[in-house]
Structures are given as C-alpha cells and as structure tokens.
Amino acid sequence: EGGILKRRIIPLCTRRMEEKMASAQAVIPDDFEMPTEAFDIPRSYVGDLSAVVIPEGMIKDRVRRLAQDIHSSIGSEPLALLCVLKGSYKFFTALVDELTSARFNCPHPMTVDFIRCRSYEDTQSTGTVEIIGLSNLTELKGKNVLVVDDIVDTGRTLSRLIHTLEESGVKKSWTALLVSKRVPRSIDVAEDFVAFQIPDKFIVGYGLDYNQRFRDLRHICVMSNSGIEKYKNLE
C-alpha cells in the first residue's frame, strides 16, 4: 500500500512542479542594473548607455525556456509564426531556433512570415492598424498564429493587430513578447508568453532601437541621458 501511495503522490508532485515552472515569470526588478564596463559593448556606443539590464546569455537561456513553455501550451498543432518587424527580428530568430528543437517530434512543420505595423489614431478608442508585408491576410485564415513582438507598453498597436487577425479568420492567436514594460496599459492586450517583465526604462539592444541605432547591440541596456540627447534628432 505504501508503494502504491508513493506512486500516486510522486506523479502528482511532478505535475504540480511542472505547472509552477511553466507559470514562472522572469521579472527584472526596478533597481537591477549592471555596469556597462563589465560587458563587451561596441566602441561606437560607449557613453550612450548607462547600464546593462539583461545580458545576452540570460536572453538566450530565457528564450530556450520560453520555447518549451510555448510548445507545452500549444502542443503539436500546425503553427504559423508572425514576426513583427523591425524590433523583434533577433528575438524571433532565436525563438524559431528553439521552437524547432522543442517541436522536433511534431508531425506538423512551422511556417514563418514577416510584417510591419503602422498605427493610425482616430476618434475611436480602437483606431486602425495597417499591416505591411503579407500580400493577403487570408493566408492566415484557419491557422494557429503566434505573433512575435519585441515590446509592449501602451498595448495599442499589438491589440489592434490581434483584433485584425481575428477578423481575418485565424483559428487561434497567441503573443510571444521579448519584454513587457510595467506601465499602465491604454488597452488590454494578450501577453501569453513573455520573456522578461521590465521596469519603465528607456531600453535598447537585442533588436530594440532608438532612431534606428542599437539594434545590433547584444545586450538589453538602458540609455544614458547623453545618449538620448545625442541621437534624439537623428533619422
């Protein structure tokens, strides 16, 4: 009887542990910053950054785990990945690689596509969003779609994109986000898979830019005041 009880308890504990691990969040505290001098920062950016908040190695490890969580949640269903350019290109590439490994035994392949979004405000709270890249949104009709984006703060553009996809007839949609800023949302938006929750700081790197600079930076860093002023009027 003791053996039977153990066999019953152990799987239950394992399931609970797996559920807890799958729901764990990677939260960057408000005061967490590391000196740029401790990392390999390109010479062209010296003085433009005040701190490193998420090193490249941490990003890679977190994306690997995020891919496992995505696969555990979505399963072996056919999946279309939609990359929102430009900011999410590095995150998207890393996530596709890790999902390819996580879905190794899936009978259905993934598909990938790339879009750019342009938002337009109007007198209504919803506004509109122009999707550039897909020749026709009906290409996604009836598909499971994972929208991969770099950052969510106000939530407006991402919310409108998801709404547009739903109107086009996608079967189901999820979002995978590199970073989610802890700021008040203008509108509720789905944040299904988030790599990092971060404080409200001016960040760049790992695809995130400031006037088209810093996308090539390996780490996610905080801009210095002098760096913000330096690039403020550049196009």
PDB file of C-alpha atoms in Angstrom:
ATOM      1  CA  GLU A   1       0.000   0.000   0.000  1.00  0.00           C
ATOM      2  CA  GLY A   2       2.869   2.364   0.831  1.00  0.00           C
ATOM      3  CA  GLY A   3       4.347   1.710  -2.611  1.00  0.00           C
ATOM      4  CA  ILE A   4       1.026   2.464  -4.305  1.00  0.00           C
ATOM      5  CA  LEU A   5       0.685   5.675  -2.314  1.00  0.00           C
ATOM      6  CA  LYS A   6       4.170   6.775  -3.330  1.00  0.00           C
ATOM      7  CA  ARG A   7       3.455   6.029  -6.967  1.00  0.00           C
ATOM      8  CA  ARG A   8       0.335   8.178  -6.733  1.00  0.00           C
ATOM      9  CA  ILE A   9       1.981  11.073  -4.909  1.00  0.00           C
ATOM     10  CA  ILE A  10       5.145  11.377  -6.980  1.00  0.00           C
ATOM     11  CA  PRO A  11       3.436  11.951 -10.355  1.00  0.00           C
ATOM     12  CA  LEU A  12       1.074  14.452  -8.685  1.00  0.00           C
ATOM     13  CA  CYS A  13       4.014  16.368  -7.189  1.00  0.00           C
ATOM     14  CA  THR A  14       5.795  16.276 -10.522  1.00  0.00           C
ATOM     15  CA  ARG A  15       2.759  17.713 -12.306  1.00  0.00           C
ATOM     16  CA  ARG A  16       2.433  20.480  -9.736  1.00  0.00           C
ATOM     17  CA  MET A  17       6.122  21.325 -10.061  1.00  0.00           C
ATOM     18  CA  GLU A  18       5.884  21.417 -13.862  1.00  0.00           C
ATOM     19  CA  GLU A  19       2.816  23.678 -13.690  1.00  0.00           C
ATOM     20  CA  LYS A  20       4.616  26.021 -11.281  1.00  0.00           C
ATOM     21  CA  MET A  21       7.700  26.143 -13.500  1.00  0.00           C
ATOM     22  CA  ALA A  22       5.629  26.793 -16.624  1.00  0.00           C
ATOM     23  CA  SER A  23       3.872  29.738 -14.969  1.00  0.00           C
ATOM     24  CA  ALA A  24       7.046  31.293 -13.533  1.00  0.00           C
ATOM     25  CA  GLN A  25       7.819  34.830 -14.664  1.00  0.00           C
ATOM     26  CA  ALA A  26      11.228  36.383 -15.349  1.00  0.00           C
ATOM     27  CA  VAL A  27      10.888  39.742 -13.624  1.00  0.00           C
ATOM     28  CA  ILE A  28      13.657  42.331 -13.748  1.00  0.00           C
ATOM     29  CA  PRO A  29      13.485  44.395 -10.518  1.00  0.00           C
ATOM     30  CA  ASP A  30      13.248  48.187 -10.710  1.00  0.00           C
ATOM     31  CA  ASP A  31      16.724  48.691  -9.241  1.00  0.00           C
ATOM     32  CA  PHE A  32      18.516  45.910 -11.140  1.00  0.00           C
ATOM     33  CA  GLU A  33      21.317  47.377 -13.260  1.00  0.00           C
ATOM     34  CA  MET A  34      24.845  46.233 -14.100  1.00  0.00           C
ATOM     35  CA  PRO A  35      27.755  48.423 -15.208  1.00  0.00           C
ATOM     36  CA  THR A  36      28.394  48.551 -18.945  1.00  0.00           C
ATOM     37  CA  GLU A  37      32.117  48.254 -18.219  1.00  0.00           C
ATOM     38  CA  ALA A  38      31.529  44.633 -17.168  1.00  0.00           C
ATOM     39  CA  PHE A  39      30.307  43.699 -20.652  1.00  0.00           C
ATOM     40  CA  ASP A  40      31.501  43.750 -24.233  1.00  0.00           C
ATOM     41  CA  ILE A  41      29.951  46.974 -25.533  1.00  0.00           C
ATOM     42  CA  PRO A  42      30.823  48.205 -29.050  1.00  0.00           C
ATOM     43  CA  ARG A  43      33.129  51.210 -29.043  1.00  0.00           C
ATOM     44  CA  SER A  44      30.614  53.215 -31.078  1.00  0.00           C
ATOM     45  CA  TYR A  45      28.149  53.051 -28.174  1.00  0.00           C
ATOM     46  CA  VAL A  46      30.491  53.965 -25.323  1.00  0.00           C
ATOM     47  CA  GLY A  47      28.897  56.754 -23.282  1.00  0.00           C
ATOM     48  CA  ASP A  48      25.467  56.230 -24.816  1.00  0.00           C
ATOM     49  CA  LEU A  49      24.374  53.599 -22.289  1.00  0.00           C
ATOM     50  CA  SER A  50      24.031  53.856 -18.525  1.00  0.00           C
ATOM     51  CA  ALA A  51      23.597  50.180 -17.606  1.00  0.00           C
ATOM     52  CA  VAL A  52      23.020  46.622 -18.763  1.00  0.00           C
ATOM     53  CA  VAL A  53      19.724  45.172 -17.535  1.00  0.00           C
ATOM     54  CA  ILE A  54      19.509  41.881 -19.468  1.00  0.00           C
ATOM     55  CA  PRO A  55      22.739  40.282 -20.741  1.00  0.00           C
ATOM     56  CA  GLU A  56      22.734  38.286 -23.966  1.00  0.00           C
ATOM     57  CA  GLY A  57      23.351  34.984 -22.182  1.00  0.00           C
ATOM     58  CA  MET A  58      20.318  35.460 -19.961  1.00  0.00           C
ATOM     59  CA  ILE A  59      18.199  36.239 -23.014  1.00  0.00           C
ATOM     60  CA  LYS A  60      19.298  33.047 -24.750  1.00  0.00           C
ATOM     61  CA  ASP A  61      18.528  30.888 -21.711  1.00  0.00           C
ATOM     62  CA  ARG A  62      15.158  32.522 -21.201  1.00  0.00           C
ATOM     63  CA  VAL A  63      14.166  32.160 -24.871  1.00  0.00           C
ATOM     64  CA  ARG A  64      15.007  28.462 -24.702  1.00  0.00           C
ATOM     65  CA  ARG A  65      12.684  28.008 -21.752  1.00  0.00           C
ATOM     66  CA  LEU A  66      10.009  30.188 -23.338  1.00  0.00           C
ATOM     67  CA  ALA A  67      10.031  27.939 -26.421  1.00  0.00           C
ATOM     68  CA  GLN A  68       9.456  24.911 -24.186  1.00  0.00           C
ATOM     69  CA  ASP A  69       6.543  26.662 -22.479  1.00  0.00           C
ATOM     70  CA  ILE A  70       5.043  27.599 -25.841  1.00  0.00           C
ATOM     71  CA  HIS A  71       5.264  24.035 -27.078  1.00  0.00           C
ATOM     72  CA  SER A  72       3.796  22.673 -23.830  1.00  0.00           C
ATOM     73  CA  SER A  73       0.848  25.045 -24.143  1.00  0.00           C
ATOM     74  CA  ILE A  74       0.138  24.900 -27.882  1.00  0.00           C
ATOM     75  CA  GLY A  75       1.194  21.304 -28.470  1.00  0.00           C
ATOM     76  CA  SER A  76       1.864  19.663 -31.826  1.00  0.00           C
ATOM     77  CA  GLU A  77      -0.744  21.625 -33.744  1.00  0.00           C
ATOM     78  CA  PRO A  78       0.281  23.351 -37.004  1.00  0.00           C
ATOM     79  CA  LEU A  79       1.690  26.759 -36.119  1.00  0.00           C
ATOM     80  CA  ALA A  80       2.317  29.946 -38.096  1.00  0.00           C
ATOM     81  CA  LEU A  81       4.842  32.354 -36.593  1.00  0.00           C
ATOM     82  CA  LEU A  82       4.373  36.030 -37.412  1.00  0.00           C
ATOM     83  CA  CYS A  83       7.361  38.311 -36.820  1.00  0.00           C
ATOM     84  CA  VAL A  84       6.548  41.979 -36.235  1.00  0.00           C
ATOM     85  CA  LEU A  85       9.478  43.902 -37.733  1.00  0.00           C
ATOM     86  CA  LYS A  86      11.800  45.556 -37.131  1.00  0.00           C
ATOM     87  CA  GLY A  87      12.402  45.303 -33.420  1.00  0.00           C
ATOM     88  CA  SER A  88      11.692  41.621 -32.872  1.00  0.00           C
ATOM     89  CA  TYR A  89      13.986  40.191 -35.565  1.00  0.00           C
ATOM     90  CA  LYS A  90      16.691  38.953 -33.165  1.00  0.00           C
ATOM     91  CA  PHE A  91      14.166  37.590 -30.672  1.00  0.00           C
ATOM     92  CA  PHE A  92      12.220  35.957 -33.494  1.00  0.00           C
ATOM     93  CA  THR A  93      15.297  34.233 -34.933  1.00  0.00           C
ATOM     94  CA  ALA A  94      16.300  32.865 -31.533  1.00  0.00           C
ATOM     95  CA  LEU A  95      12.743  31.745 -30.754  1.00  0.00           C
ATOM     96  CA  VAL A  96      12.320  29.953 -34.092  1.00  0.00           C
ATOM     97  CA  ASP A  97      15.558  28.032 -33.497  1.00  0.00           C
ATOM     98  CA  GLU A  98      14.472  26.958 -30.012  1.00  0.00           C
ATOM     99  CA  LEU A  99      10.925  26.099 -31.111  1.00  0.00           C
ATOM    100  CA  THR A 100      12.341  23.970 -33.923  1.00  0.00           C
ATOM    101  CA  SER A 101      14.146  21.918 -31.287  1.00  0.00           C
ATOM    102  CA  ALA A 102      11.174  21.835 -28.898  1.00  0.00           C
ATOM    103  CA  ARG A 103       8.846  20.693 -31.706  1.00  0.00           C
ATOM    104  CA  PHE A 104      11.283  18.136 -33.120  1.00  0.00           C
ATOM    105  CA  ASN A 105       8.772  15.257 -32.908  1.00  0.00           C
ATOM    106  CA  CYS A 106       5.766  17.272 -34.093  1.00  0.00           C
ATOM    107  CA  PRO A 107       4.079  15.887 -37.231  1.00  0.00           C
ATOM    108  CA  HIS A 108       3.372  19.412 -38.492  1.00  0.00           C
ATOM    109  CA  PRO A 109       6.019  21.970 -39.508  1.00  0.00           C
ATOM    110  CA  MET A 110       6.010  25.636 -38.533  1.00  0.00           C
ATOM    111  CA  THR A 111       5.626  28.398 -41.071  1.00  0.00           C
ATOM    112  CA  VAL A 112       7.104  31.874 -40.707  1.00  0.00           C
ATOM    113  CA  ASP A 113       6.106  35.252 -42.064  1.00  0.00           C
ATOM    114  CA  PHE A 114       7.132  38.861 -41.521  1.00  0.00           C
ATOM    115  CA  ILE A 115       5.067  42.002 -41.189  1.00  0.00           C
ATOM    116  CA  ARG A 116       5.390  45.640 -40.207  1.00  0.00           C
ATOM    117  CA  CYS A 117       2.625  47.524 -38.449  1.00  0.00           C
ATOM    118  CA  ARG A 118       1.662  51.160 -38.777  1.00  0.00           C
ATOM    119  CA  SER A 119      -0.898  52.542 -36.350  1.00  0.00           C
ATOM    120  CA  TYR A 120      -3.382  55.296 -37.020  1.00  0.00           C
ATOM    121  CA  GLU A 121      -5.235  57.093 -34.273  1.00  0.00           C
ATOM    122  CA  ASP A 122      -8.795  58.238 -34.753  1.00  0.00           C
ATOM    123  CA  THR A 123     -11.635  59.483 -32.603  1.00  0.00           C
ATOM    124  CA  GLN A 124     -12.486  55.953 -31.516  1.00  0.00           C
ATOM    125  CA  SER A 125     -10.534  54.070 -28.877  1.00  0.00           C
ATOM    126  CA  THR A 126      -9.738  51.224 -31.241  1.00  0.00           C
ATOM    127  CA  GLY A 127      -8.070  53.130 -34.076  1.00  0.00           C
ATOM    128  CA  THR A 128      -6.706  51.208 -37.064  1.00  0.00           C
ATOM    129  CA  VAL A 129      -3.539  49.376 -37.939  1.00  0.00           C
ATOM    130  CA  GLU A 130      -2.014  48.901 -41.375  1.00  0.00           C
ATOM    131  CA  ILE A 131      -0.233  45.586 -41.841  1.00  0.00           C
ATOM    132  CA  ILE A 132       2.624  45.701 -44.329  1.00  0.00           C
ATOM    133  CA  GLY A 133       4.218  42.513 -45.617  1.00  0.00           C
ATOM    134  CA  LEU A 134       1.527  39.885 -46.005  1.00  0.00           C
ATOM    135  CA  SER A 135       0.093  40.019 -49.501  1.00  0.00           C
ATOM    136  CA  ASN A 136      -3.260  38.911 -48.137  1.00  0.00           C
ATOM    137  CA  LEU A 137      -4.410  38.319 -44.569  1.00  0.00           C
ATOM    138  CA  THR A 138      -6.498  35.394 -45.769  1.00  0.00           C
ATOM    139  CA  GLU A 139      -3.205  33.488 -45.920  1.00  0.00           C
ATOM    140  CA  LEU A 140      -3.603  33.068 -42.160  1.00  0.00           C
ATOM    141  CA  LYS A 141      -7.282  32.112 -42.198  1.00  0.00           C
ATOM    142  CA  GLY A 142      -7.938  28.967 -40.188  1.00  0.00           C
ATOM    143  CA  LYS A 143      -4.381  28.839 -38.811  1.00  0.00           C
ATOM    144  CA  ASN A 144      -2.922  28.911 -35.320  1.00  0.00           C
ATOM    145  CA  VAL A 145      -0.824  32.078 -35.216  1.00  0.00           C
ATOM    146  CA  LEU A 146       1.906  33.054 -32.768  1.00  0.00           C
ATOM    147  CA  VAL A 147       2.583  36.797 -33.013  1.00  0.00           C
ATOM    148  CA  VAL A 148       6.184  37.555 -32.027  1.00  0.00           C
ATOM    149  CA  ASP A 149       6.892  41.146 -30.991  1.00  0.00           C
ATOM    150  CA  ASP A 150       9.715  42.932 -29.211  1.00  0.00           C
ATOM    151  CA  ILE A 151       7.984  45.078 -26.604  1.00  0.00           C
ATOM    152  CA  VAL A 152       4.581  46.022 -25.241  1.00  0.00           C
ATOM    153  CA  ASP A 153       3.970  49.219 -23.302  1.00  0.00           C
ATOM    154  CA  THR A 154       0.693  51.003 -24.113  1.00  0.00           C
ATOM    155  CA  GLY A 155      -0.626  47.865 -25.825  1.00  0.00           C
ATOM    156  CA  ARG A 156      -2.473  49.784 -28.564  1.00  0.00           C
ATOM    157  CA  THR A 157      -0.724  48.516 -31.696  1.00  0.00           C
ATOM    158  CA  LEU A 158      -0.485  44.905 -30.558  1.00  0.00           C
ATOM    159  CA  SER A 159      -4.131  44.856 -29.500  1.00  0.00           C
ATOM    160  CA  ARG A 160      -5.231  46.192 -32.889  1.00  0.00           C
ATOM    161  CA  LEU A 161      -3.046  43.675 -34.682  1.00  0.00           C
ATOM    162  CA  ILE A 162      -4.586  40.781 -32.759  1.00  0.00           C
ATOM    163  CA  HIS A 163      -8.071  42.150 -33.430  1.00  0.00           C
ATOM    164  CA  THR A 164      -7.274  42.438 -37.160  1.00  0.00           C
ATOM    165  CA  LEU A 165      -6.009  38.850 -37.260  1.00  0.00           C
ATOM    166  CA  GLU A 166      -9.138  37.598 -35.516  1.00  0.00           C
ATOM    167  CA  GLU A 167     -11.306  39.438 -38.034  1.00  0.00           C
ATOM    168  CA  SER A 168      -9.360  37.797 -40.858  1.00  0.00           C
ATOM    169  CA  GLY A 169     -10.391  34.372 -39.555  1.00  0.00           C
ATOM    170  CA  VAL A 170      -7.352  32.923 -37.784  1.00  0.00           C
ATOM    171  CA  LYS A 171      -8.172  29.794 -35.804  1.00  0.00           C
ATOM    172  CA  LYS A 172      -6.407  30.972 -32.649  1.00  0.00           C
ATOM    173  CA  SER A 173      -3.709  33.504 -31.832  1.00  0.00           C
ATOM    174  CA  TRP A 174      -1.119  33.935 -29.095  1.00  0.00           C
ATOM    175  CA  THR A 175       1.545  36.537 -28.413  1.00  0.00           C
ATOM    176  CA  ALA A 176       5.224  35.979 -27.603  1.00  0.00           C
ATOM    177  CA  LEU A 177       6.975  39.096 -26.318  1.00  0.00           C
ATOM    178  CA  LEU A 178      10.610  39.806 -25.605  1.00  0.00           C
ATOM    179  CA  VAL A 179       9.840  42.408 -22.942  1.00  0.00           C
ATOM    180  CA  SER A 180       6.738  43.698 -21.225  1.00  0.00           C
ATOM    181  CA  LYS A 181       7.060  47.093 -19.549  1.00  0.00           C
ATOM    182  CA  ARG A 182       5.461  47.579 -16.173  1.00  0.00           C
ATOM    183  CA  VAL A 183       3.468  50.639 -17.185  1.00  0.00           C
ATOM    184  CA  PRO A 184      -0.286  51.306 -17.243  1.00  0.00           C
ATOM    185  CA  ARG A 185      -1.843  49.875 -20.396  1.00  0.00           C
ATOM    186  CA  SER A 186      -4.008  52.109 -22.572  1.00  0.00           C
ATOM    187  CA  ILE A 187      -5.867  48.992 -23.634  1.00  0.00           C
ATOM    188  CA  ASP A 188      -5.897  45.366 -22.509  1.00  0.00           C
ATOM    189  CA  VAL A 189      -3.751  43.110 -24.645  1.00  0.00           C
ATOM    190  CA  ALA A 190      -2.948  39.419 -24.523  1.00  0.00           C
ATOM    191  CA  GLU A 191       0.520  38.717 -23.129  1.00  0.00           C
ATOM    192  CA  ASP A 192       0.611  34.944 -23.423  1.00  0.00           C
ATOM    193  CA  PHE A 193       4.356  34.246 -23.428  1.00  0.00           C
ATOM    194  CA  VAL A 194       6.667  36.938 -22.072  1.00  0.00           C
ATOM    195  CA  ALA A 195      10.429  36.555 -21.879  1.00  0.00           C
ATOM    196  CA  PHE A 196      11.017  39.399 -19.406  1.00  0.00           C
ATOM    197  CA  GLN A 197       8.938  41.825 -17.387  1.00  0.00           C
ATOM    198  CA  ILE A 198      10.901  45.058 -17.024  1.00  0.00           C
ATOM    199  CA  PRO A 199      10.590  48.431 -15.291  1.00  0.00           C
ATOM    200  CA  ASP A 200       9.703  51.589 -17.180  1.00  0.00           C
ATOM    201  CA  LYS A 201      13.166  52.494 -18.502  1.00  0.00           C
ATOM    202  CA  PHE A 202      14.469  53.703 -21.867  1.00  0.00           C
ATOM    203  CA  ILE A 203      15.945  50.460 -23.185  1.00  0.00           C
ATOM    204  CA  VAL A 204      17.721  49.489 -26.398  1.00  0.00           C
ATOM    205  CA  GLY A 205      19.560  46.499 -27.785  1.00  0.00           C
ATOM    206  CA  TYR A 206      18.818  42.966 -28.971  1.00  0.00           C
ATOM    207  CA  GLY A 207      16.726  44.380 -31.805  1.00  0.00           C
ATOM    208  CA  LEU A 208      15.264  47.309 -29.868  1.00  0.00           C
ATOM    209  CA  ASP A 209      16.315  50.636 -31.361  1.00  0.00           C
ATOM    210  CA  TYR A 210      16.477  54.348 -30.790  1.00  0.00           C
ATOM    211  CA  ASN A 211      16.170  56.160 -34.122  1.00  0.00           C
ATOM    212  CA  GLN A 212      17.407  53.007 -35.896  1.00  0.00           C
ATOM    213  CA  ARG A 213      20.523  52.695 -33.716  1.00  0.00           C
ATOM    214  CA  PHE A 214      21.432  49.977 -31.196  1.00  0.00           C
ATOM    215  CA  ARG A 215      19.586  47.088 -32.895  1.00  0.00           C
ATOM    216  CA  ASP A 216      22.925  45.282 -33.221  1.00  0.00           C
ATOM    217  CA  LEU A 217      23.710  45.581 -29.508  1.00  0.00           C
ATOM    218  CA  ARG A 218      23.871  42.097 -27.972  1.00  0.00           C
ATOM    219  CA  HIS A 219      22.525  43.039 -24.546  1.00  0.00           C
ATOM    220  CA  ILE A 220      19.431  44.947 -23.483  1.00  0.00           C
ATOM    221  CA  CYS A 221      20.654  48.207 -21.973  1.00  0.00           C
ATOM    222  CA  VAL A 222      19.378  51.452 -20.515  1.00  0.00           C
ATOM    223  CA  MET A 223      20.097  54.597 -22.494  1.00  0.00           C
ATOM    224  CA  SER A 224      22.087  57.349 -20.780  1.00  0.00           C
ATOM    225  CA  ASN A 225      20.772  60.907 -20.789  1.00  0.00           C
ATOM    226  CA  SER A 226      23.666  61.963 -23.017  1.00  0.00           C
ATOM    227  CA  GLY A 227      22.912  59.125 -25.430  1.00  0.00           C
ATOM    228  CA  ILE A 228      19.249  60.120 -25.629  1.00  0.00           C
ATOM    229  CA  GLU A 229      20.211  63.694 -26.464  1.00  0.00           C
ATOM    230  CA  LYS A 230      22.875  62.581 -28.941  1.00  0.00           C
ATOM    231  CA  TYR A 231      20.500  60.538 -31.092  1.00  0.00           C
ATOM    232  CA  LYS A 232      17.278  62.460 -30.473  1.00  0.00           C
ATOM    233  CA  ASN A 233      17.221  64.393 -33.741  1.00  0.00           C
ATOM    234  CA  LEU A 234      18.882  61.764 -35.939  1.00  0.00           C
ATOM    235  CA  GLU A 235      16.912  59.843 -38.553  1.00  0.00           C
TER     236      GLU A 235
END
